[in-house]
Protein backbone atom coordinates (compact mmCIF):
# COMPACT_ATOMS: atom_id res chain seq x y z
CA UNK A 1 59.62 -40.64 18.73
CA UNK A 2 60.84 -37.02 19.50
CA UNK A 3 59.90 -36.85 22.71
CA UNK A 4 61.35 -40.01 23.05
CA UNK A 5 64.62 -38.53 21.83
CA UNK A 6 64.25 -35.88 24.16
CA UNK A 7 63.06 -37.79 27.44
CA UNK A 8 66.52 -39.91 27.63
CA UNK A 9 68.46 -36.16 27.59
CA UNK A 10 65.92 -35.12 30.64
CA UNK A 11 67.74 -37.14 32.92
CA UNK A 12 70.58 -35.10 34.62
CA UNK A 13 73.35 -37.58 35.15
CA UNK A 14 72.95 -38.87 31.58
CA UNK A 15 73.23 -35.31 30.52
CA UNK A 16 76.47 -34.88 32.33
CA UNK A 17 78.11 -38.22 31.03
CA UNK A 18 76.82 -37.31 27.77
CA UNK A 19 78.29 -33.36 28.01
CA UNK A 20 81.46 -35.43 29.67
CA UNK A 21 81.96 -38.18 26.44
CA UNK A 22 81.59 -34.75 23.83
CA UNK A 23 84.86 -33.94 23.37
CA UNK A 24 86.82 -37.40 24.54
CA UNK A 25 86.37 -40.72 25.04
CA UNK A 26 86.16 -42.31 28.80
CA UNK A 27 86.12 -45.40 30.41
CA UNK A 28 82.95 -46.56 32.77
CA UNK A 29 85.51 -45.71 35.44
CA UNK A 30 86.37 -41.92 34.69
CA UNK A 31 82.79 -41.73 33.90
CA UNK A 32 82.28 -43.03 37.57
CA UNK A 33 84.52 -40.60 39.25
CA UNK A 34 82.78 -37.32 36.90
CA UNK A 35 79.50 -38.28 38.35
CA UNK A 36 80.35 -39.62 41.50
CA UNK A 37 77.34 -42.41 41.31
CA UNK A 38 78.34 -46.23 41.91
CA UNK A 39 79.43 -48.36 38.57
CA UNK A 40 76.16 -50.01 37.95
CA UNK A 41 74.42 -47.01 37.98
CA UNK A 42 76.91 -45.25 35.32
CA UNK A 43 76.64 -48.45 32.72
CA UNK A 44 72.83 -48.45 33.44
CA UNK A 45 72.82 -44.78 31.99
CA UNK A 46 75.79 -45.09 29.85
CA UNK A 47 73.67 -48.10 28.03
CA UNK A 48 70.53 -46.15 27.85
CA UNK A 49 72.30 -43.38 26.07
CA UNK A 50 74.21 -46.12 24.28
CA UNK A 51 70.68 -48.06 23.15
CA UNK A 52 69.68 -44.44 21.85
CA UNK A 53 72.36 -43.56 19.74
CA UNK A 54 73.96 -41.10 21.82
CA UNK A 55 76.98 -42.55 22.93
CA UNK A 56 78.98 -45.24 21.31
CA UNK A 57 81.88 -47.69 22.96
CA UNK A 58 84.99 -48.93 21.92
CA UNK A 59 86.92 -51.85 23.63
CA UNK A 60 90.44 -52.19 24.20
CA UNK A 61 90.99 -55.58 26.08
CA UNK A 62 88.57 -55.07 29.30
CA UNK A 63 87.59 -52.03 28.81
CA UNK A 64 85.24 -49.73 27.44
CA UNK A 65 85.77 -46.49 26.32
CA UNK A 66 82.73 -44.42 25.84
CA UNK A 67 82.59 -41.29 22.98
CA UNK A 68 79.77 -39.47 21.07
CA UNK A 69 78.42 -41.33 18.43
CA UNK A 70 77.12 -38.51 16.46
CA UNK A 71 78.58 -35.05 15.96
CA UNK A 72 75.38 -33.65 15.69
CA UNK A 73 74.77 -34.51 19.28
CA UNK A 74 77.28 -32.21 20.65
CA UNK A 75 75.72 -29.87 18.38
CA UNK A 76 72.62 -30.01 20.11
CA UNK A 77 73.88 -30.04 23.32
CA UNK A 78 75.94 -27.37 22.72
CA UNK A 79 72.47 -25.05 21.10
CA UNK A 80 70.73 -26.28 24.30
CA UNK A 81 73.01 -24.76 26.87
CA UNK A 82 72.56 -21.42 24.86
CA UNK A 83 68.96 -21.72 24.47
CA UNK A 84 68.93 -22.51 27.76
CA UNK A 85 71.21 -19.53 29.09
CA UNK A 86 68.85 -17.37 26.82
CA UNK A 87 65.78 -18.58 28.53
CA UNK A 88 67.45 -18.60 31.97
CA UNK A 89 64.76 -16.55 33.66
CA UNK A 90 61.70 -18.06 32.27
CA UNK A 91 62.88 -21.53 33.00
CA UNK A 92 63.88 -20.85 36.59
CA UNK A 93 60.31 -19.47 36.95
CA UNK A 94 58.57 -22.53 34.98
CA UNK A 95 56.48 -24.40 37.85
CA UNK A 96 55.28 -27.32 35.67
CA UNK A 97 58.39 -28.45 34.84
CA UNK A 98 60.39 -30.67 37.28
CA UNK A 99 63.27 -29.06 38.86
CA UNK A 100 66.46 -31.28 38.46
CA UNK A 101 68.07 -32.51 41.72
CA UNK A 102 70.81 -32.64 40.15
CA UNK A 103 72.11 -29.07 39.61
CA UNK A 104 75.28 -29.75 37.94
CA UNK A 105 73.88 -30.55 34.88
CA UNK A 106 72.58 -27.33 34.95
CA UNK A 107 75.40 -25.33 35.52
C-alpha cells in the first residue's frame, strides 16, 4: 500500500497540482493554466490524487475548487523537497531511476 501511496506522487504534473493546491484552493481552470496541460488531462490527475486522498474539492455552483485534504500532505511534500535538496547530487547521478520529463516539478 506504501508504494502505492508513493507511486501516485511519482508523477510530475500531479506533483505540481498537488505542490499548487498546498497552500490555496483552485479551480480545474487555474489548475489548467499552472500546468499548462488541456482540461481533461488536469481532472484525470486532479481525480487520481482526489481517489487517493490527496486532494479534496469543494463546489460552489459549477465549479470545483480543489485544496489539500490532509495537512500532513504538505508536510510531506514539504520534507521531500528538503530531502530531496539534501540528496541533490546522488539523485541527479541515480541511473535506475527514471528521469522526470517534466523538470518543473523538480525545481
Amino acid at each position: 500500500m506504501i508504494a502505492k501511496f508513493f507511486r501516485a506522487l511519482g508523477d510530475p504534473t500531479r506533483l505540481r497540482l498537488l505542490e499548487f493546491v498546498l497552500h490555496e484552493e483552485h479551480t480545474v481552470r487555474e489548475c489548467v493554466e499552472h500546468v499548462g496541460l488541456a482540461q481533461g488531462r488536469v481532472s484525470s490527475h486532479l481525480a487520481c490524487l482526489a481517489d487517493c486522498g490527496y486532494v479534496g474539492a469543494r463546489r460552489e455552483g459549477r465549479y470545483a475548487y480543489y485544496r489539500v485534504a490532509d495537512p500532513r500532505v504538505a508536510e510531506l511534500v514539504v520534507l521531500a523537497r528538503a530531502l530531496a535538496a539534501d540528496n541533490c547530487a546522488a539523485l541527479a547521478a541515480c541511473e535506475r531511476i527514471d528521469t522526470p520529463t517534466d523538470e518543473a516539478a523538480t525545481d
